[in-house]
Amino acid sequence: MPAMKRRDLMMVGASTALAHGVTTVMGCGAQGKAATTTTAAALVGKDADLRAEVMAAISECLRDGEVCMAQCLRLLGNGNTSMADCSKGVQQMLAVCGAVPTLAAADAPRLRALLEVCAAVCEDCEAACRPHVKHHPECAACGASCLRCAAACRAMLS
């Protein structure tokens, strides 16, 4: 079996952490009414479909962001400084989006505020990716995911 690359290892780790957070937030169908009540509080009291949409958008954003960040780092390592703003935007988005499942699982009182920040940071990340979308499909995918994530967070807040 070939050695696992650092990027692959990071993707597995991030995916595992996100899956754990989603499972914790969404609850298990076998847990019945108690799980529904807990998860409703965990994501601002919205219905299950909207919660699932936010968590799916965050998962997609994190996945595409990791790929975009890897591309940014490769290009920055080769001396292409035009990716500096993109990498900063992606780094901030990854940090904020990664915190949402954790705070949701903890039924944190500041989750609503974090969703507001998440939407804004995703919009900032998309703006940083935008100049590169014609040359780097990783930036195009990240930017599109960020817009979907921002929209899902704002829908949850409305």
Backbone as CSV, one residue per row, in Angstrom:
resi,resn,N_x,N_y,N_z,CA_x,CA_y,CA_z,C_x,C_y,C_z
1,MET,0.859,-1.175,0.000,0.000,0.000,0.000,0.903,1.236,0.000
2,PRO,0.638,2.217,-0.865,1.487,3.414,-0.910,1.330,4.245,0.356
3,ALA,2.382,4.985,0.675,2.347,5.838,1.865,1.290,6.923,1.701
4,MET,0.634,7.244,2.789,-0.402,8.281,2.761,0.273,9.646,2.743
5,LYS,-0.153,10.493,1.834,0.380,11.845,1.752,-0.194,12.688,2.887
6,ARG,0.526,13.731,3.258,0.082,14.611,4.336,-1.308,15.178,4.059
7,ARG,-1.574,15.574,2.819,-2.880,16.127,2.452,-3.971,15.090,2.663
8,ASP,-3.702,13.847,2.257,-4.682,12.778,2.450,-4.943,12.550,3.930
9,LEU,-3.888,12.564,4.722,-4.033,12.372,6.158,-4.860,13.499,6.776
10,MET,-4.610,14.743,6.332,-5.378,15.880,6.848,-6.847,15.758,6.452
11,MET,-7.108,15.326,5.229,-8.490,15.179,4.767,-9.217,14.107,5.565
12,VAL,-8.534,12.999,5.853,-9.151,11.933,6.644,-9.444,12.445,8.050
13,GLY,-8.498,13.147,8.635,-8.703,13.692,9.983,-9.835,14.697,10.033
14,ALA,-9.857,15.610,9.071,-10.921,16.623,9.038,-12.275,15.983,8.786
15,SER,-12.305,15.013,7.891,-13.570,14.332,7.587,-14.082,13.561,8.792
16,THR,-13.168,12.916,9.510,-13.558,12.159,10.701,-14.109,13.091,11.767
17,ALA,-13.425,14.209,12.005,-13.892,15.173,13.009,-15.240,15.755,12.618
18,LEU,-15.401,16.090,11.349,-16.664,16.649,10.896,-17.789,15.622,10.999
19,ALA,-17.502,14.387,10.615,-18.529,13.341,10.702,-18.964,13.139,12.149
20,HIS,-18.007,13.192,13.058,-18.351,13.070,14.477,-19.247,14.231,14.913
21,GLY,-18.886,15.434,14.491,-19.694,16.604,14.854,-21.089,16.541,14.270
22,VAL,-21.194,16.141,13.009,-22.504,16.050,12.367,-23.351,14.993,13.058
23,THR,-22.745,13.842,13.352,-23.479,12.773,14.032,-23.956,13.240,15.395
24,THR,-23.107,13.943,16.106,-23.485,14.434,17.425,-24.610,15.454,17.330
25,VAL,-24.491,16.392,16.391,-25.498,17.444,16.250,-26.817,16.888,15.745
26,MET,-26.768,16.068,14.731,-27.989,15.579,14.102,-28.678,14.511,14.943
27,GLY,-27.921,13.864,15.805,-28.518,12.848,16.668,-28.818,11.581,15.902
28,CYS,-29.192,10.591,16.628,-29.512,9.298,16.033,-31.019,9.138,16.026
29,GLY,-31.556,8.715,14.903,-32.995,8.543,14.780,-33.556,7.622,15.854
30,ALA,-32.749,6.685,16.337,-33.215,5.740,17.346,-33.397,6.397,18.707
31,GLN,-32.878,7.616,18.888,-32.973,8.265,20.179,-34.307,8.978,20.375
32,GLY,-35.088,9.078,19.335,-36.444,9.586,19.470,-36.564,11.052,19.797
33,LYS,-37.612,11.419,20.529,-37.982,12.804,20.812,-36.892,13.558,21.555
34,ALA,-36.186,12.934,22.492,-35.148,13.622,23.260,-34.055,14.148,22.338
35,ALA,-33.643,13.359,21.345,-32.605,13.811,20.413,-33.115,14.976,19.580
36,THR,-34.366,14.952,19.182,-34.938,16.026,18.392,-34.934,17.322,19.171
37,THR,-35.302,17.278,20.424,-35.317,18.478,21.264,-33.913,19.035,21.438
38,THR,-32.932,18.177,21.716,-31.561,18.624,21.920,-30.992,19.235,20.650
39,THR,-31.152,18.578,19.508,-30.564,19.113,18.290,-31.281,20.372,17.825
40,ALA,-32.555,20.500,18.133,-33.268,21.725,17.772,-32.652,22.911,18.501
41,ALA,-32.320,22.738,19.768,-31.672,23.814,20.513,-30.258,24.040,19.993
42,ALA,-29.590,22.970,19.589,-28.200,23.078,19.168,-28.017,23.933,17.925
43,LEU,-28.948,23.908,17.021,-28.819,24.747,15.826,-29.982,25.721,15.742
44,VAL,-30.057,26.588,16.701,-30.927,27.746,16.698,-32.412,27.396,16.545
45,GLY,-32.812,26.214,16.945,-34.214,25.861,16.978,-34.888,25.705,15.628
46,LYS,-34.150,25.479,14.571,-34.745,25.336,13.243,-35.078,23.872,12.973
47,ASP,-35.801,23.641,11.885,-36.202,22.275,11.568,-35.016,21.436,11.092
48,ALA,-35.218,20.126,11.110,-34.142,19.185,10.807,-33.589,19.373,9.403
49,ASP,-34.432,19.673,8.418,-33.949,19.841,7.047,-32.991,21.020,6.939
50,LEU,-33.312,22.104,7.606,-32.455,23.283,7.563,-31.138,23.025,8.301
51,ARG,-31.211,22.334,9.433,-29.979,21.977,10.157,-29.102,21.099,9.282
52,ALA,-29.718,20.118,8.635,-28.955,19.214,7.773,-28.326,19.981,6.608
53,GLU,-29.041,20.944,6.068,-28.522,21.747,4.962,-27.289,22.546,5.408
54,VAL,-27.349,23.140,6.591,-26.204,23.898,7.108,-25.016,22.974,7.318
55,MET,-25.246,21.826,7.934,-24.134,20.921,8.207,-23.534,20.375,6.908
56,ALA,-24.354,20.097,5.914,-23.840,19.630,4.623,-23.039,20.731,3.934
57,ALA,-23.523,21.958,4.007,-22.808,23.088,3.391,-21.469,23.317,4.081
58,ILE,-21.448,23.197,5.399,-20.195,23.364,6.136,-19.225,22.250,5.779
59,SER,-19.721,21.035,5.688,-18.870,19.901,5.322,-18.250,20.110,3.942
60,GLU,-19.056,20.529,2.985,-18.576,20.782,1.624,-17.556,21.919,1.624
61,CYS,-17.841,22.959,2.378,-16.951,24.116,2.449,-15.588,23.708,3.026
62,LEU,-15.619,22.916,4.090,-14.370,22.449,4.695,-13.579,21.580,3.722
63,ARG,-14.267,20.672,3.043,-13.593,19.780,2.093,-12.950,20.585,0.963
64,ASP,-13.728,21.462,0.335,-13.195,22.250,-0.779,-12.141,23.242,-0.308
65,GLY,-12.305,23.753,0.901,-11.320,24.672,1.458,-9.973,24.009,1.697
66,GLU,-9.986,22.769,2.167,-8.722,22.043,2.380,-7.992,21.848,1.055
67,VAL,-8.724,21.525,0.002,-8.122,21.332,-1.313,-7.573,22.660,-1.838
68,CYS,-8.338,23.731,-1.667,-7.896,25.058,-2.105,-6.644,25.482,-1.336
69,MET,-6.655,25.250,-0.031,-5.496,25.622,0.789,-4.247,24.865,0.348
70,ALA,-4.403,23.598,0.031,-3.252,22.824,-0.441,-2.703,23.411,-1.742
71,GLN,-3.597,23.810,-2.640,-3.169,24.441,-3.897,-2.464,25.772,-3.616
72,CYS,-3.037,26.562,-2.726,-2.406,27.846,-2.363,-0.999,27.620,-1.823
73,LEU,-0.868,26.651,-0.935,0.444,26.390,-0.331,1.449,25.900,-1.366
74,ARG,1.001,25.060,-2.310,1.902,24.621,-3.378,2.399,25.820,-4.184
75,LEU,1.464,26.687,-4.570,1.833,27.842,-5.383,2.679,28.840,-4.597
76,LEU,2.324,29.077,-3.351,3.133,29.966,-2.516,4.542,29.399,-2.338
77,GLY,4.640,28.099,-2.187,5.938,27.438,-2.060,6.793,27.571,-3.302
78,ASN,6.132,27.742,-4.434,6.853,27.943,-5.701,7.108,29.418,-5.987
79,GLY,6.770,30.279,-5.028,7.048,31.703,-5.182,5.911,32.530,-5.740
80,ASN,4.741,31.935,-5.935,3.592,32.659,-6.480,2.871,33.373,-5.328
81,THR,3.238,34.610,-5.089,2.670,35.357,-3.965,1.255,35.868,-4.234
82,SER,0.758,35.686,-5.456,-0.606,36.145,-5.757,-1.655,35.346,-4.984
83,MET,-1.266,34.232,-4.413,-2.202,33.382,-3.676,-2.256,33.725,-2.185
84,ALA,-1.539,34.739,-1.756,-1.472,35.063,-0.329,-2.843,35.417,0.243
85,ASP,-3.582,36.292,-0.426,-4.910,36.676,0.087,-5.871,35.494,0.082
86,CYS,-5.787,34.680,-0.954,-6.652,33.506,-1.040,-6.360,32.562,0.131
87,SER,-5.093,32.300,0.389,-4.749,31.375,1.474,-5.185,31.917,2.835
88,LYS,-5.092,33.224,3.028,-5.551,33.817,4.298,-7.057,33.677,4.450
89,GLY,-7.789,33.922,3.377,-9.238,33.781,3.423,-9.664,32.352,3.721
90,VAL,-9.006,31.411,3.061,-9.330,30.000,3.257,-8.979,29.572,4.685
91,GLN,-7.834,30.013,5.176,-7.423,29.652,6.536,-8.464,30.111,7.556
92,GLN,-8.937,31.327,7.407,-9.932,31.852,8.339,-11.255,31.114,8.205
93,MET,-11.647,30.813,6.973,-12.888,30.079,6.752,-12.807,28.697,7.384
94,LEU,-11.689,28.004,7.202,-11.541,26.664,7.773,-11.657,26.696,9.295
95,ALA,-11.064,27.702,9.906,-11.115,27.801,11.363,-12.544,28.031,11.857
96,VAL,-13.249,28.950,11.223,-14.604,29.288,11.675,-15.584,28.160,11.359
97,CYS,-15.570,27.669,10.120,-16.494,26.589,9.752,-16.235,25.342,10.591
98,GLY,-14.984,25.084,10.902,-14.646,23.916,11.710,-15.173,23.998,13.126
99,ALA,-15.410,25.209,13.601,-15.903,25.386,14.967,-17.411,25.182,15.086
100,VAL,-18.140,25.332,13.994,-19.607,25.261,14.053,-20.098,23.917,14.577
101,PRO,-19.647,22.769,14.040,-20.150,21.499,14.576,-19.835,21.309,16.062
102,THR,-18.676,21.783,16.488,-18.292,21.644,17.891,-19.213,22.453,18.787
103,LEU,-19.470,23.703,18.437,-20.357,24.526,19.249,-21.800,24.045,19.179
104,ALA,-22.205,23.555,18.025,-23.560,23.028,17.898,-23.738,21.802,18.785
105,ALA,-22.749,20.925,18.788,-22.830,19.721,19.614,-22.869,20.065,21.098
106,ALA,-22.208,21.150,21.471,-22.165,21.570,22.866,-23.372,22.419,23.248
107,ASP,-24.269,22.656,22.305,-25.430,23.509,22.537,-24.980,24.859,23.102
108,ALA,-23.935,25.409,22.483,-23.312,26.636,22.957,-24.237,27.840,22.799
109,PRO,-24.263,28.701,23.804,-25.139,29.871,23.728,-24.727,30.875,22.650
110,ARG,-23.508,30.824,22.185,-23.020,31.765,21.165,-23.060,31.172,19.759
111,LEU,-23.760,30.068,19.569,-23.820,29.447,18.254,-24.410,30.387,17.219
112,ARG,-25.451,31.090,17.556,-26.082,32.022,16.617,-25.071,33.073,16.141
113,ALA,-24.288,33.606,17.065,-23.262,34.591,16.710,-22.202,33.956,15.803
114,LEU,-21.855,32.698,16.081,-20.860,32.028,15.249,-21.396,31.814,13.837
115,LEU,-22.670,31.483,13.703,-23.245,31.314,12.368,-23.207,32.627,11.588
116,GLU,-23.404,33.741,12.262,-23.301,35.045,11.606,-21.865,35.282,11.119
117,VAL,-20.893,34.975,11.978,-19.486,35.128,11.610,-19.136,34.153,10.484
118,CYS,-19.643,32.941,10.573,-19.375,31.934,9.542,-19.839,32.425,8.180
119,ALA,-21.036,32.980,8.109,-21.548,33.498,6.839,-20.633,34.605,6.301
120,ALA,-20.234,35.525,7.166,-19.380,36.639,6.738,-17.998,36.153,6.297
121,VAL,-17.413,35.230,7.048,-16.081,34.718,6.708,-16.137,33.924,5.401
122,CYS,-17.208,33.189,5.187,-17.366,32.457,3.920,-17.475,33.427,2.741
123,GLU,-18.185,34.515,2.930,-18.279,35.525,1.872,-16.920,36.162,1.611
124,ASP,-16.151,36.409,2.666,-14.801,36.952,2.502,-13.897,35.966,1.765
125,CYS,-14.022,34.694,2.099,-13.210,33.663,1.447,-13.547,33.594,-0.040
126,GLU,-14.827,33.616,-0.360,-15.237,33.595,-1.767,-14.644,34.787,-2.516
127,ALA,-14.660,35.960,-1.894,-14.102,37.154,-2.538,-12.597,37.004,-2.767
128,ALA,-11.906,36.339,-1.837,-10.467,36.130,-1.987,-10.169,35.084,-3.072
129,CYS,-11.065,34.107,-3.224,-10.888,33.073,-4.256,-11.238,33.590,-5.658
130,ARG,-12.153,34.536,-5.713,-12.717,34.989,-7.001,-11.666,35.345,-8.057
131,PRO,-10.575,36.071,-7.727,-9.613,36.418,-8.779,-8.903,35.214,-9.402
132,HIS,-9.007,34.055,-8.763,-8.254,32.886,-9.220,-9.117,31.811,-9.883
133,VAL,-10.422,32.026,-9.956,-11.316,30.958,-10.409,-11.072,30.519,-11.857
134,LYS,-10.618,31.407,-12.703,-10.380,31.037,-14.109,-9.107,30.218,-14.283
135,HIS,-8.203,30.311,-13.308,-6.909,29.636,-13.427,-6.777,28.424,-12.506
136,HIS,-7.573,28.387,-11.452,-7.436,27.325,-10.454,-8.813,26.765,-10.098
137,PRO,-9.133,25.577,-10.562,-10.439,24.989,-10.251,-10.647,24.796,-8.747
138,GLU,-9.571,24.656,-8.004,-9.683,24.518,-6.546,-10.288,25.779,-5.936
139,CYS,-9.875,26.937,-6.445,-10.418,28.210,-5.959,-11.881,28.361,-6.371
140,ALA,-12.203,27.914,-7.578,-13.585,28.001,-8.046,-14.499,27.151,-7.168
141,ALA,-14.065,25.933,-6.860,-14.876,25.043,-6.020,-15.009,25.593,-4.605
142,CYS,-13.935,26.107,-4.062,-13.968,26.671,-2.708,-14.897,27.875,-2.655
143,GLY,-14.768,28.762,-3.628,-15.618,29.950,-3.651,-17.089,29.607,-3.753
144,ALA,-17.420,28.653,-4.611,-18.823,28.238,-4.766,-19.348,27.606,-3.479
145,SER,-18.526,26.775,-2.841,-18.935,26.157,-1.572,-19.145,27.214,-0.494
146,CYS,-18.281,28.202,-0.491,-18.400,29.274,0.505,-19.702,30.045,0.329
147,LEU,-20.077,30.323,-0.908,-21.340,31.034,-1.134,-22.533,30.204,-0.667
148,ARG,-22.507,28.887,-0.934,-23.596,28.018,-0.470,-23.638,27.964,1.060
149,CYS,-22.472,27.911,1.675,-22.400,27.847,3.135,-22.927,29.142,3.746
150,ALA,-22.528,30.272,3.193,-22.996,31.554,3.708,-24.513,31.641,3.590
151,ALA,-25.043,31.214,2.463,-26.499,31.259,2.261,-27.219,30.346,3.243
152,ALA,-26.668,29.158,3.488,-27.286,28.216,4.427,-27.254,28.787,5.853
153,CYS,-26.136,29.382,6.232,-26.053,29.991,7.578,-27.052,31.125,7.725
154,ARG,-27.157,31.952,6.699,-28.110,33.082,6.772,-29.557,32.570,6.806
155,ALA,-29.840,31.492,6.080,-31.188,30.909,6.126,-31.493,30.382,7.521
156,MET,-30.492,29.811,8.169,-30.676,29.315,9.529,-30.952,30.462,10.499
157,LEU,-30.362,31.597,10.236,-30.519,32.744,11.131,-31.815,33.515,10.905
158,SER,-32.472,33.325,9.760,-33.678,34.103,9.463,-34.910,33.525,10.123
